[in-house]
Amino acid sequence: MKEKKNWIIRVVTALVCFCTSGVAFWLLGIRVLQYKECWSTFYYNSKIANEILSIEGLPYLVRTFFLQFFANPIHGAIVIASLLTCIMIALTITTKKVKNIWMKNALPLFFTFIIGTLIATSLSGMGLLQVFGFHVDPQNMQFMRLSVMTRHQDWDAIISETGDNTPISNLLIQNTLNTALAEKGILGDKIFDQPCEDIRSIYVDVIKTPEIAAMLSDIYYSMGHIAQAQRYAFEANEKMNNLSPRLLQRLVQTNIIYGQYDVAKKYLKWLDNAYYYHDWCEHYYTLLSDNTSNADPEISMKRKCLIEDNRFSGIRGLDDDLLHIARATKGTTQCRTTLHYLGSLYILAGYEQQFVSMIDEFKGTPDLPQPLPHYFEEYYKRAKTE
Amino acid sequence: MRKFLVYIFVIAVNILVFSCTLSEQEAEQLHKKAVISPDYTEVTMPCNIAAPTFALADSLMLDEAQAVFQAGSKTIVVGEQGEEGFCIGIDDWQSLIKEANTVAIRIQGKQNSKWVEYDAFNIYISQDSIDPYLAYRLIEPGYEQWGKMGIYQRNLETYEEEAIITNSQTNGGCMNCHSFCQQNPEKMLFHLRVDFGGTYISNSEKSPLTFSHLTPSPSFVYPSWHPSGKYVAFSNNNTKQLFHTTDVNRIEVFDFSSDIIVYDVETGDILSCPQLHSRSAFETFPSWSPDGKTLYFCSADSVQMPDEYEKVKYALCSIDFEASTRTFSETVDTLYNEGRSVSFPRVSPDGKHLIYTLADYGTFSIWHKDAALYMIDLQSSEASQPHKLMKETGKRASYHSWSSNSRWLIYSSRRDDGLYTRPYIIHIDEQGNCDKPFTLPQKDASFYTYRTKSFNVPELIKGKVSINKEALSSLLK
């Protein structure tokens, strides 16, 4: 009877351990680990593994092995919870001979908790207190969440996450929100709902970290400026030793848009070694020709964005590049998005004449129907009367 | 029981041995050329290079495949190992090329339980050996940020690659322009950028190399050692890069200004002359002749940059130099000035041929899809002989360097995927005839797929570079 009771206690303890750690890592996964997985995952290839070992070392390789599961936070939480439960069971067996009943039960739980905390700090790259929610920069945490949403093009979630009417002073969060607003075609209605000062509210064009370079790549991709999107994705990926699945995905897309299928194939072969990207790669393998890629809605629309008369990016100002992109994509959602960026940039930079000219060219078209977006209308009227 | 275990053991060993022994198969001819990657069909390779490894690019959905290597009376059959391809060992390869100067290769495959065979192809073995080591920088192709980078050396007779110096030793800074005096691994220089910036030189001919910092500390590029080892010609460039929106070339690198100087390694003096240091022209890519009496370089009229970047056309020029008096002649000879743009002139160590890169415009042919290699016969008596296009090297060929015996040229090319440069090697005979080039062999066929770095500035060297790491780290403190 006593033996049976002991078994029940052990099973219940294991279940509690599994559930508690599972929930903890799911929450951490949703908040942080999904973001971390964007920059490094595990590649099931001995050559890549050897390269990572030589550059980053074994701890990094082990870290990416566990991090890969957080491509889906539920999977990540289940894997880590299972691991911790196994560790706890192993510890229970090793402490079988401890006579003190409290020590016997408490020690395995205590050490499992310590190991779990170490795993959490290692995977998240955060300090011990931060893992438990202390000393955490809330804006930093919010940016991580928004970044993952941007990756999944979940624009509504971004708007909802930032839509509590609290003024946003952080430029990175402003940039991400404005990307979502432009994609939804409402940037011209909402841009000044936040305290914007200048064009840095749309894009902070200083590559302080590879994560910022990655964000800029997202913004330029959204604008339709493929050259810049590719450049910043390349910069960021280079800085991350070519290990970021998110940036490899972007490089595959931009190279296919340019018709550079051999390079795209090289990145696909690399990425295809990551478990969670196999299906994505399968789809993109089929786009490695003009015929198939032209049939893909996203690729064909972004391909229209390529500026026909080649020039250096931004040599005549980003606005001039965007104007060309808008003209080349008339009648598509890309044109609407680009016009919202362009109009907002003109207002933020105080380029009245160019703004009026743009509105006169596009107003009343399906890309910029009347009535004009709120802040566009306001600025247009003011500019006209002046 | 023991007997039973012995039987089991013997059967298992037999299964293992026989299942691993491949043999040539009776096969139906496909009458089709095998498409292999990298392409080693009909290439000429030196007798002392590591074995080529390759995979079938077009496998016709074969269930299994094998390559039959045949030279003289010797036959070796190698099975395909997935994406690593057909990896013949170095010893097997050496035993084949000792038999004959031509290795015939037939690829056989099993298709629906029936063996089929592609057309045979040959690899020709030249008895001209190649320098045993290759130095190169491994970097991501272009852009402004970088992660890990370094200067590496590869033993060409094996697949062994090791770092000469990496940026983990230099606070993560950038490094470039490694250069050797006449393929001598004991006379080397390289540049560091950002932290510890400057040029580092080892000129003592003692191994391991001990470097010293050039003083005054110039930030020069494109070095070329005078054969005496007493001088190094550099170019002093104000360089910028911009990004194309639509062009295949992606990036344009150009100079706002550039001049050539010659650095006296012993005294630290800087020598130049108006012909190499003119405000009205961009002078760059200095390169000494093997006798040290002529300095080749490229020169273009200076124009408004970047607006007129496509109008920059570098001519190929030369100027005489007298080492004993450290003086240049007053006249400049022009070897090419016909509307396209020259870079990287390099004279063969025997002084017979000069090879340069020619592109439509500009200074940075590395990014130009139209860049190709051209050859001049320096011994020709004809004053205006046509410069020969080395059509075997194809487009997108740029940086190149000679082997010490003048029979091999290594060059970097983006021709495979348009972005990541790979080292190609081409055989050139005394008359300047070229054979089909080949990609530097690697341990397995998928090597280049998984290397996301470019082989930059490939330089053949006569031996292994050995660096005094302690002295270098104390210099970089």
mmCIF file of N, CA and C in Angstrom, chain B residues 341-391:
data_model
loop_
_atom_site.group_PDB
_atom_site.id
_atom_site.type_symbol
_atom_site.label_atom_id
_atom_site.label_comp_id
_atom_site.label_asym_id
_atom_site.label_seq_id
_atom_site.Cartn_x
_atom_site.Cartn_y
_atom_site.Cartn_z
ATOM 1 N N SER B 341 38.078 48.358 -69.503
ATOM 2 C CA SER B 341 38.789 48.701 -68.280
ATOM 3 C C SER B 341 39.628 47.538 -67.745
ATOM 4 N N VAL B 342 40.907 47.811 -67.494
ATOM 5 C CA VAL B 342 41.860 46.771 -67.089
ATOM 6 C C VAL B 342 42.045 46.783 -65.576
ATOM 7 N N SER B 343 42.223 45.589 -65.006
ATOM 8 C CA SER B 343 42.633 45.491 -63.599
ATOM 9 C C SER B 343 43.542 44.278 -63.429
ATOM 10 N N PHE B 344 44.238 44.230 -62.310
ATOM 11 C CA PHE B 344 45.103 43.115 -61.896
ATOM 12 C C PHE B 344 46.086 42.623 -62.980
ATOM 13 N N PRO B 345 46.954 43.475 -63.504
ATOM 14 C CA PRO B 345 47.983 42.942 -64.411
ATOM 15 C C PRO B 345 48.960 42.071 -63.619
ATOM 16 N N ARG B 346 49.302 40.902 -64.161
ATOM 17 C CA ARG B 346 50.233 39.983 -63.475
ATOM 18 C C ARG B 346 51.132 39.330 -64.518
ATOM 19 N N VAL B 347 52.438 39.496 -64.346
ATOM 20 C CA VAL B 347 53.389 38.898 -65.285
ATOM 21 C C VAL B 347 53.829 37.543 -64.745
ATOM 22 N N SER B 348 53.941 36.550 -65.640
ATOM 23 C CA SER B 348 54.363 35.220 -65.198
ATOM 24 C C SER B 348 55.813 35.284 -64.702
ATOM 25 N N PRO B 349 56.171 34.443 -63.735
ATOM 26 C CA PRO B 349 57.539 34.492 -63.192
ATOM 27 C C PRO B 349 58.615 34.294 -64.252
ATOM 28 N N ASP B 350 58.303 33.588 -65.358
ATOM 29 C CA ASP B 350 59.312 33.453 -66.415
ATOM 30 C C ASP B 350 59.314 34.669 -67.343
ATOM 31 N N GLY B 351 58.473 35.623 -67.086
ATOM 32 C CA GLY B 351 58.467 36.888 -67.833
ATOM 33 C C GLY B 351 57.856 36.798 -69.216
ATOM 34 N N LYS B 352 57.238 35.658 -69.550
ATOM 35 C CA LYS B 352 56.780 35.486 -70.928
ATOM 36 C C LYS B 352 55.366 36.026 -71.175
ATOM 37 N N HIS B 353 54.523 35.939 -70.176
ATOM 38 C CA HIS B 353 53.118 36.331 -70.392
ATOM 39 C C HIS B 353 52.639 37.287 -69.316
ATOM 40 N N LEU B 354 51.744 38.163 -69.749
ATOM 41 C CA LEU B 354 51.075 39.045 -68.778
ATOM 42 C C LEU B 354 49.579 38.770 -68.884
ATOM 43 N N ILE B 355 48.957 38.526 -67.767
ATOM 44 C CA ILE B 355 47.492 38.304 -67.761
ATOM 45 C C ILE B 355 46.835 39.421 -66.958
ATOM 46 N N TYR B 356 45.748 39.933 -67.494
ATOM 47 C CA TYR B 356 45.004 40.972 -66.784
ATOM 48 C C TYR B 356 43.505 40.690 -66.886
ATOM 49 N N THR B 357 42.750 41.369 -66.071
ATOM 50 C CA THR B 357 41.282 41.248 -66.110
ATOM 51 C C THR B 357 40.732 42.422 -66.899
ATOM 52 N N LEU B 358 39.779 42.150 -67.760
ATOM 53 C CA LEU B 358 39.176 43.221 -68.570
ATOM 54 C C LEU B 358 37.657 43.211 -68.349
ATOM 55 N N ALA B 359 37.144 44.389 -68.006
ATOM 56 C CA ALA B 359 35.691 44.525 -67.817
ATOM 57 C C ALA B 359 35.220 45.739 -68.609
ATOM 58 N N ASP B 360 33.907 45.916 -68.672
ATOM 59 C CA ASP B 360 33.386 47.024 -69.473
ATOM 60 C C ASP B 360 33.795 48.386 -68.923
ATOM 61 N N TYR B 361 33.856 48.481 -67.614
ATOM 62 C CA TYR B 361 34.198 49.769 -67.001
ATOM 63 C C TYR B 361 34.637 49.517 -65.562
ATOM 64 N N GLY B 362 35.201 50.548 -64.937
ATOM 65 C CA GLY B 362 35.395 50.566 -63.493
ATOM 66 C C GLY B 362 36.618 49.838 -62.984
ATOM 67 N N THR B 363 36.726 49.894 -61.647
ATOM 68 C CA THR B 363 37.923 49.391 -60.997
ATOM 69 C C THR B 363 37.725 48.029 -60.343
ATOM 70 N N PHE B 364 36.478 47.679 -60.032
ATOM 71 C CA PHE B 364 36.282 46.497 -59.196
ATOM 72 C C PHE B 364 35.670 45.376 -60.025
ATOM 73 N N SER B 365 36.519 44.768 -60.841
ATOM 74 C CA SER B 365 36.027 43.743 -61.773
ATOM 75 C C SER B 365 35.447 42.533 -61.051
ATOM 76 N N ILE B 366 35.775 42.397 -59.761
ATOM 77 C CA ILE B 366 35.283 41.251 -58.986
ATOM 78 C C ILE B 366 33.758 41.151 -59.039
ATOM 79 N N TRP B 367 33.091 42.313 -59.110
ATOM 80 C CA TRP B 367 31.626 42.302 -59.136
ATOM 81 C C TRP B 367 31.048 42.295 -60.549
ATOM 82 N N HIS B 368 31.917 42.344 -61.556
ATOM 83 C CA HIS B 368 31.397 42.543 -62.915
ATOM 84 C C HIS B 368 31.182 41.233 -63.654
ATOM 85 N N LYS B 369 29.961 41.051 -64.107
ATOM 86 C CA LYS B 369 29.613 39.783 -64.771
ATOM 87 C C LYS B 369 30.338 39.634 -66.109
ATOM 88 N N ASP B 370 30.776 40.762 -66.683
ATOM 89 C CA ASP B 370 31.433 40.710 -67.992
ATOM 90 C C ASP B 370 32.955 40.572 -67.878
ATOM 91 N N ALA B 371 33.486 40.527 -66.647
ATOM 92 C CA ALA B 371 34.945 40.490 -66.474
ATOM 93 C C ALA B 371 35.515 39.179 -67.002
ATOM 94 N N ALA B 372 36.624 39.283 -67.724
ATOM 95 C CA ALA B 372 37.272 38.081 -68.269
ATOM 96 C C ALA B 372 38.784 38.295 -68.272
ATOM 97 N N LEU B 373 39.521 37.197 -68.403
ATOM 98 C CA LEU B 373 40.980 37.288 -68.373
ATOM 99 C C LEU B 373 41.531 37.366 -69.799
ATOM 100 N N TYR B 374 42.527 38.202 -69.950
ATOM 101 C CA TYR B 374 43.210 38.363 -71.238
ATOM 102 C C TYR B 374 44.709 38.158 -71.041
ATOM 103 N N MET B 375 45.364 37.722 -72.126
ATOM 104 C CA MET B 375 46.792 37.424 -72.029
ATOM 105 C C MET B 375 47.570 38.199 -73.094
ATOM 106 N N ILE B 376 48.740 38.688 -72.696
ATOM 107 C CA ILE B 376 49.654 39.313 -73.652
ATOM 108 C C ILE B 376 50.918 38.460 -73.699
ATOM 109 N N ASP B 377 51.395 38.186 -74.911
ATOM 110 C CA ASP B 377 52.667 37.483 -75.072
ATOM 111 C C ASP B 377 53.771 38.537 -75.038
ATOM 112 N N LEU B 378 54.488 38.621 -73.935
ATOM 113 C CA LEU B 378 55.478 39.693 -73.784
ATOM 114 C C LEU B 378 56.713 39.452 -74.636
ATOM 115 N N GLN B 379 56.860 38.249 -75.177
ATOM 116 C CA GLN B 379 58.041 37.963 -75.988
ATOM 117 C C GLN B 379 57.778 38.144 -77.479
ATOM 118 N N SER B 380 56.558 38.449 -77.793
ATOM 119 C CA SER B 380 56.223 38.612 -79.206
ATOM 120 C C SER B 380 56.969 39.816 -79.787
ATOM 121 N N SER B 381 57.430 39.659 -81.012
ATOM 122 C CA SER B 381 58.154 40.762 -81.649
ATOM 123 C C SER B 381 57.187 41.782 -82.260
ATOM 124 N N GLU B 382 55.910 41.352 -82.402
ATOM 125 C CA GLU B 382 54.920 42.275 -82.983
ATOM 126 C C GLU B 382 54.619 43.393 -81.991
ATOM 127 N N ALA B 383 54.678 44.605 -82.477
ATOM 128 C CA ALA B 383 54.470 45.747 -81.581
ATOM 129 C C ALA B 383 53.028 45.830 -81.094
ATOM 130 N N SER B 384 52.079 45.593 -82.012
ATOM 131 C CA SER B 384 50.676 45.747 -81.605
ATOM 132 C C SER B 384 49.935 44.424 -81.752
ATOM 133 N N GLN B 385 50.451 43.416 -81.127
ATOM 134 C CA GLN B 385 49.809 42.100 -81.205
ATOM 135 C C GLN B 385 48.474 42.117 -80.453
ATOM 136 N N PRO B 386 47.494 41.372 -80.940
ATOM 137 C CA PRO B 386 46.207 41.362 -80.236
ATOM 138 C C PRO B 386 46.329 40.649 -78.885
ATOM 139 N N HIS B 387 45.622 41.153 -77.917
ATOM 140 C CA HIS B 387 45.626 40.516 -76.598
ATOM 141 C C HIS B 387 44.632 39.364 -76.640
ATOM 142 N N LYS B 388 45.063 38.225 -76.171
ATOM 143 C CA LYS B 388 44.240 37.010 -76.343
ATOM 144 C C LYS B 388 43.241 36.834 -75.196
ATOM 145 N N LEU B 389 41.996 36.685 -75.564
ATOM 146 C CA LEU B 389 40.980 36.380 -74.545
ATOM 147 C C LEU B 389 41.183 34.935 -74.088
ATOM 148 N N MET B 390 41.283 34.738 -72.787
ATOM 149 C CA MET B 390 41.398 33.370 -72.266
ATOM 150 C C MET B 390 39.978 32.819 -72.120
ATOM 151 N N LYS B 391 39.418 32.415 -73.245
ATOM 152 C CA LYS B 391 37.985 32.056 -73.247
ATOM 153 C C LYS B 391 37.696 30.866 -72.339
#
